Tab-separated table of N, CA and C in Angstrom:
chain	number	residue	atom	x	y	z
G	1	MET	N	104.565	116.939	99.746
G	1	MET	CA	103.353	117.199	99.013
G	1	MET	C	102.628	115.894	98.686
G	2	GLY	N	103.381	114.854	98.424
G	2	GLY	CA	102.756	113.581	98.070
G	2	GLY	C	101.916	112.995	99.185
G	3	ILE	N	102.310	113.238	100.413
G	3	ILE	CA	101.564	112.719	101.555
G	3	ILE	C	100.264	113.502	101.739
G	4	SER	N	100.330	114.806	101.578
G	4	SER	CA	99.178	115.647	101.911
G	4	SER	C	98.173	115.805	100.779
G	5	VAL	N	98.478	115.349	99.586
G	5	VAL	CA	97.582	115.581	98.454
G	5	VAL	C	96.284	114.780	98.563
G	6	LEU	N	96.276	113.720	99.319
G	6	LEU	CA	95.091	112.868	99.402
G	6	LEU	C	93.934	113.545	100.127
G	7	GLY	N	94.213	114.306	101.162
G	7	GLY	CA	93.151	114.946	101.936
G	7	GLY	C	92.265	115.876	101.125
G	8	PRO	N	92.835	116.890	100.464
G	8	PRO	CA	91.997	117.823	99.709
G	8	PRO	C	91.319	117.210	98.484
G	9	THR	N	91.868	116.149	97.954
G	9	THR	CA	91.295	115.545	96.746
G	9	THR	C	90.420	114.334	97.040
G	10	PHE	N	90.227	114.017	98.309
G	10	PHE	CA	89.528	112.784	98.674
G	10	PHE	C	88.096	112.749	98.144
G	11	GLU	N	87.390	113.843	98.250
G	11	GLU	CA	86.005	113.889	97.770
G	11	GLU	C	85.941	113.736	96.246
G	12	ASP	N	86.879	114.358	95.548
G	12	ASP	CA	86.918	114.223	94.090
G	12	ASP	C	87.293	112.809	93.657
G	13	LEU	N	88.201	112.176	94.400
G	13	LEU	CA	88.560	110.791	94.082
G	13	LEU	C	87.382	109.854	94.299
G	14	ALA	N	86.625	110.096	95.353
G	14	ALA	CA	85.439	109.277	95.612
G	14	ALA	C	84.425	109.434	94.483
G	15	ALA	N	84.235	110.645	94.006
G	15	ALA	CA	83.315	110.874	92.884
G	15	ALA	C	83.853	110.245	91.601
G	16	ASN	N	85.153	110.240	91.449
G	16	ASN	CA	85.771	109.681	90.252
G	16	ASN	C	85.563	108.173	90.142
G	17	VAL	N	85.531	107.486	91.283
G	17	VAL	CA	85.327	106.026	91.278
G	17	VAL	C	83.876	105.657	91.602
G	18	HIS	N	83.003	106.669	91.684
G	18	HIS	CA	81.563	106.466	91.914
G	18	HIS	C	81.289	105.735	93.228
G	19	LYS	N	81.961	106.182	94.278
G	19	LYS	CA	81.776	105.607	95.617
G	19	LYS	C	81.568	106.739	96.616
G	20	ASN	N	81.034	106.397	97.772
G	20	ASN	CA	80.955	107.346	98.879
G	20	ASN	C	82.333	107.498	99.508
G	21	ILE	N	82.516	108.594	100.216
G	21	ILE	CA	83.806	108.831	100.870
G	21	ILE	C	84.110	107.722	101.871
G	22	SER	N	83.110	107.279	102.616
G	22	SER	CA	83.344	106.232	103.614
G	22	SER	C	83.658	104.884	102.976
G	23	ASP	N	83.296	104.697	101.714
G	23	ASP	CA	83.554	103.421	101.041
G	23	ASP	C	84.982	103.289	100.519
G	24	ILE	N	85.702	104.389	100.386
G	24	ILE	CA	87.068	104.284	99.862
G	24	ILE	C	88.110	104.719	100.887
G	25	SER	N	87.746	104.725	102.142
G	25	SER	CA	88.706	105.127	103.173
G	25	SER	C	89.865	104.144	103.291
G	26	TYR	N	89.726	102.950	102.722
G	26	TYR	CA	90.807	101.965	102.786
G	26	TYR	C	92.006	102.361	101.931
G	27	ILE	N	91.891	103.389	101.107
G	27	ILE	CA	93.071	103.805	100.346
G	27	ILE	C	94.127	104.409	101.270
G	28	PHE	N	93.706	104.949	102.433
G	28	PHE	CA	94.682	105.408	103.418
G	28	PHE	C	95.477	104.230	103.973
G	29	ILE	N	94.798	103.119	104.222
G	29	ILE	CA	95.467	101.916	104.719
G	29	ILE	C	96.410	101.358	103.657
G	30	GLY	N	95.954	101.370	102.402
G	30	GLY	CA	96.807	100.887	101.307
G	30	GLY	C	98.077	101.700	101.174
G	31	ARG	N	97.945	103.015	101.282
G	31	ARG	CA	99.133	103.860	101.168
G	31	ARG	C	100.068	103.637	102.345
G	32	ALA	N	99.513	103.506	103.557
G	32	ALA	CA	100.344	103.291	104.738
G	32	ALA	C	101.058	101.943	104.683
G	33	ALA	N	100.349	100.901	104.233
G	33	ALA	CA	100.978	99.581	104.106
G	33	ALA	C	102.082	99.618	103.054
G	34	GLY	N	101.837	100.313	101.957
G	34	GLY	CA	102.871	100.461	100.938
G	34	GLY	C	104.068	101.229	101.466
G	35	TYR	N	103.817	102.232	102.272
G	35	TYR	CA	104.899	103.032	102.847
G	35	TYR	C	105.790	102.178	103.737
G	36	ILE	N	105.176	101.349	104.574
G	36	ILE	CA	105.967	100.474	105.452
G	36	ILE	C	106.779	99.481	104.618
G	37	GLY	N	106.124	98.866	103.629
G	37	GLY	CA	106.836	97.927	102.769
G	37	GLY	C	107.952	98.586	101.987
G	38	GLY	N	107.705	99.775	101.479
G	38	GLY	CA	108.737	100.501	100.745
G	38	GLY	C	109.900	100.898	101.627
G	39	SER	N	109.622	101.220	102.877
G	39	SER	CA	110.696	101.561	103.814
G	39	SER	C	111.570	100.348	104.099
G	40	LEU	N	110.928	99.201	104.292
G	40	LEU	CA	111.698	97.980	104.563
G	40	LEU	C	112.534	97.564	103.358
G	41	ILE	N	111.900	97.522	102.199
G	41	ILE	CA	112.614	97.114	100.987
G	41	ILE	C	113.670	98.156	100.612
G	42	GLY	N	113.308	99.434	100.758
G	42	GLY	CA	114.256	100.499	100.448
G	42	GLY	C	115.491	100.435	101.328
G	43	GLY	N	115.327	100.130	102.604
G	43	GLY	CA	116.468	100.021	103.498
G	43	GLY	C	117.438	98.938	103.065
G	44	ILE	N	116.905	97.835	102.588
G	44	ILE	CA	117.759	96.747	102.102
G	44	ILE	C	118.438	97.144	100.794
G	45	LEU	N	117.656	97.718	99.878
G	45	LEU	CA	118.210	98.073	98.577
G	45	LEU	C	119.254	99.179	98.655
G	46	PHE	N	119.083	100.119	99.576
G	46	PHE	CA	120.050	101.203	99.687
G	46	PHE	C	121.397	100.719	100.194
G	47	GLU	N	121.434	99.590	100.859
G	47	GLU	CA	122.715	99.030	101.270
G	47	GLU	C	123.361	98.207	100.163
G	48	LEU	N	122.565	97.725	99.220
G	48	LEU	CA	123.087	96.859	98.165
G	48	LEU	C	123.401	97.588	96.865
G	49	MET	N	122.755	98.716	96.627
G	49	MET	CA	122.879	99.389	95.335
G	49	MET	C	123.311	100.846	95.536
G	50	ASN	N	123.512	101.520	94.425
G	50	ASN	CA	123.873	102.932	94.452
G	50	ASN	C	122.672	103.749	94.938
G	51	PRO	N	122.806	104.465	96.055
G	51	PRO	CA	121.658	105.188	96.601
G	51	PRO	C	121.148	106.311	95.693
G	52	HIS	N	122.027	106.916	94.908
G	52	HIS	CA	121.596	108.005	94.038
G	52	HIS	C	120.671	107.504	92.934
G	53	ILE	N	120.972	106.346	92.398
G	53	ILE	CA	120.109	105.759	91.364
G	53	ILE	C	118.759	105.381	91.959
G	54	LEU	N	118.775	104.792	93.146
G	54	LEU	CA	117.516	104.406	93.788
G	54	LEU	C	116.663	105.614	94.162
G	55	LEU	N	117.301	106.702	94.571
G	55	LEU	CA	116.543	107.921	94.864
G	55	LEU	C	115.882	108.453	93.602
G	56	GLY	N	116.617	108.448	92.496
G	56	GLY	CA	116.046	108.901	91.227
G	56	GLY	C	114.889	108.031	90.780
G	57	ILE	N	115.040	106.724	90.917
G	57	ILE	CA	113.967	105.797	90.538
G	57	ILE	C	112.748	106.008	91.433
G	58	SER	N	112.972	106.200	92.732
G	58	SER	CA	111.858	106.418	93.660
G	58	SER	C	111.102	107.701	93.335
G	59	ILE	N	111.826	108.743	92.994
G	59	ILE	CA	111.170	110.010	92.639
G	59	ILE	C	110.340	109.840	91.375
G	60	LEU	N	110.894	109.146	90.375
G	60	LEU	CA	110.153	108.928	89.134
G	60	LEU	C	108.911	108.074	89.353
G	61	LEU	N	109.040	107.014	90.150
G	61	LEU	CA	107.883	106.158	90.415
G	61	LEU	C	106.801	106.905	91.194
G	62	THR	N	107.216	107.753	92.125
G	62	THR	CA	106.237	108.559	92.857
G	62	THR	C	105.524	109.521	91.908
G	63	ALA	N	106.272	110.138	91.029
G	63	ALA	CA	105.676	111.084	90.078
G	63	ALA	C	104.693	110.384	89.142
G	64	PHE	N	105.073	109.228	88.619
G	64	PHE	CA	104.176	108.492	87.725
G	64	PHE	C	102.911	108.046	88.452
G	65	GLY	N	103.066	107.603	89.694
G	65	GLY	CA	101.907	107.187	90.480
G	65	GLY	C	100.974	108.343	90.785
G	66	MET	N	101.544	109.484	91.152
G	66	MET	CA	100.714	110.650	91.437
G	66	MET	C	100.004	111.134	90.179
G	67	TYR	N	100.659	110.998	89.046
G	67	TYR	CA	100.037	111.390	87.777
G	67	TYR	C	98.880	110.462	87.420
G	68	ALA	N	98.994	109.178	87.753
G	68	ALA	CA	97.987	108.189	87.369
G	68	ALA	C	96.750	108.204	88.261
G	69	ILE	N	96.857	108.730	89.457
G	69	ILE	CA	95.744	108.681	90.412
G	69	ILE	C	94.455	109.307	89.875
G	70	PRO	N	94.478	110.479	89.270
G	70	PRO	CA	93.204	111.060	88.810
G	70	PRO	C	92.528	110.273	87.682
G	71	PHE	N	93.251	109.401	87.018
G	71	PHE	CA	92.699	108.642	85.911
G	71	PHE	C	92.099	107.302	86.332
G	72	CYS	N	92.154	106.984	87.624
G	72	CYS	CA	91.593	105.731	88.127
G	72	CYS	C	90.079	105.820	88.159
G	73	LYS	N	89.433	104.853	87.556
G	73	LYS	CA	87.969	104.813	87.547
G	73	LYS	C	87.420	103.672	88.392
G	74	GLN	N	88.288	102.844	88.957
G	74	GLN	CA	87.885	101.735	89.814
G	74	GLN	C	88.548	101.894	91.175
G	75	ALA	N	87.801	101.567	92.215
G	75	ALA	CA	88.291	101.774	93.576
G	75	ALA	C	89.495	100.885	93.902
G	76	LEU	N	89.480	99.641	93.442
G	76	LEU	CA	90.611	98.755	93.734
G	76	LEU	C	91.878	99.191	92.996
G	77	LEU	N	91.712	99.679	91.794
G	77	LEU	CA	92.866	100.211	91.056
G	77	LEU	C	93.423	101.436	91.776
G	78	LEU	N	92.540	102.276	92.279
G	78	LEU	CA	92.970	103.448	93.041
G	78	LEU	C	93.737	103.023	94.294
G	79	ALA	N	93.249	102.026	94.995
G	79	ALA	CA	93.934	101.533	96.192
G	79	ALA	C	95.298	100.939	95.829
G	80	GLY	N	95.363	100.225	94.713
G	80	GLY	CA	96.636	99.659	94.275
G	80	GLY	C	97.653	100.719	93.918
G	81	ILE	N	97.214	101.739	93.221
G	81	ILE	CA	98.138	102.815	92.857
G	81	ILE	C	98.556	103.605	94.094
G	82	MET	N	97.624	103.800	95.024
G	82	MET	CA	97.995	104.478	96.266
G	82	MET	C	99.016	103.659	97.060
G	83	SER	N	98.882	102.348	97.050
G	83	SER	CA	99.851	101.485	97.708
G	83	SER	C	101.210	101.571	97.009
G	84	PHE	N	101.181	101.617	95.689
G	84	PHE	CA	102.404	101.758	94.896
G	84	PHE	C	103.096	103.087	95.210
G	85	VAL	N	102.319	104.158	95.275
G	85	VAL	CA	102.877	105.468	95.615
G	85	VAL	C	103.436	105.440	97.035
G	86	GLY	N	102.741	104.782	97.941
G	86	GLY	CA	103.238	104.652	99.307
G	86	GLY	C	104.567	103.912	99.362
G	87	MET	N	104.690	102.863	98.560
G	87	MET	CA	105.962	102.123	98.523
G	87	MET	C	107.100	103.005	98.018
G	88	SER	N	106.851	103.725	96.951
G	88	SER	CA	107.923	104.553	96.402
G	88	SER	C	108.269	105.705	97.347
G	89	MET	N	107.277	106.257	98.037
G	89	MET	CA	107.558	107.323	99.000
G	89	MET	C	108.288	106.779	100.225
G	90	GLY	N	107.946	105.567	100.651
G	90	GLY	CA	108.656	104.961	101.775
G	90	GLY	C	110.117	104.716	101.456
G	91	ALA	N	110.378	104.211	100.255
G	91	ALA	CA	111.768	104.001	99.831
G	91	ALA	C	112.491	105.337	99.699
G	92	LEU	N	111.793	106.333	99.193
G	92	LEU	CA	112.391	107.655	99.030
G	92	LEU	C	112.749	108.263	100.380
G	93	ASP	N	111.853	108.202	101.336
G	93	ASP	CA	112.145	108.762	102.661
G	93	ASP	C	113.233	107.982	103.371
G	94	THR	N	113.278	106.674	103.167
G	94	THR	CA	114.355	105.883	103.766
G	94	THR	C	115.684	106.267	103.155
G	95	GLY	N	115.702	106.489	101.860
G	95	GLY	CA	116.937	106.868	101.185
G	95	GLY	C	117.430	108.248	101.576
G	96	LEU	N	116.482	109.156	101.844
G	96	LEU	CA	116.888	110.494	102.263
G	96	LEU	C	117.501	110.495	103.646
G	97	CYS	N	117.141	109.527	104.473
G	97	CYS	CA	117.702	109.414	105.822
G	97	CYS	C	118.906	108.480	105.865
G	98	PHE	N	119.194	107.830	104.746
G	98	PHE	CA	120.255	106.823	104.683
G	98	PHE	C	121.623	107.514	104.711
G	99	ARG	N	122.480	107.055	105.577
G	99	ARG	CA	123.850	107.588	105.654
G	99	ARG	C	124.801	106.410	105.746
G	100	LYS	N	125.912	106.528	105.013
G	100	LYS	CA	126.940	105.479	105.080
G	100	LYS	C	128.060	105.909	105.990
């Protein structure tokens, strides 16, 4: 659900930050870059720490990020939070595929 929520809400997010839809399309890039970074960092952390704790932390960070998105009134803040959500989702997906 976290991946697909951006599409239907994209027009509302653009109105929320007072920009055109074409002006905030970089939030997709921010989320994707965060996802790649979160996957890389998550892969390292899952080998060093307890995977159950990291999965719980990733779920909480994703939830907090998704909750904060509608309250963003600036486009750069929105891109930063989307990148943060991407990182936590990347770590979460890496952890779900992680096997010892």
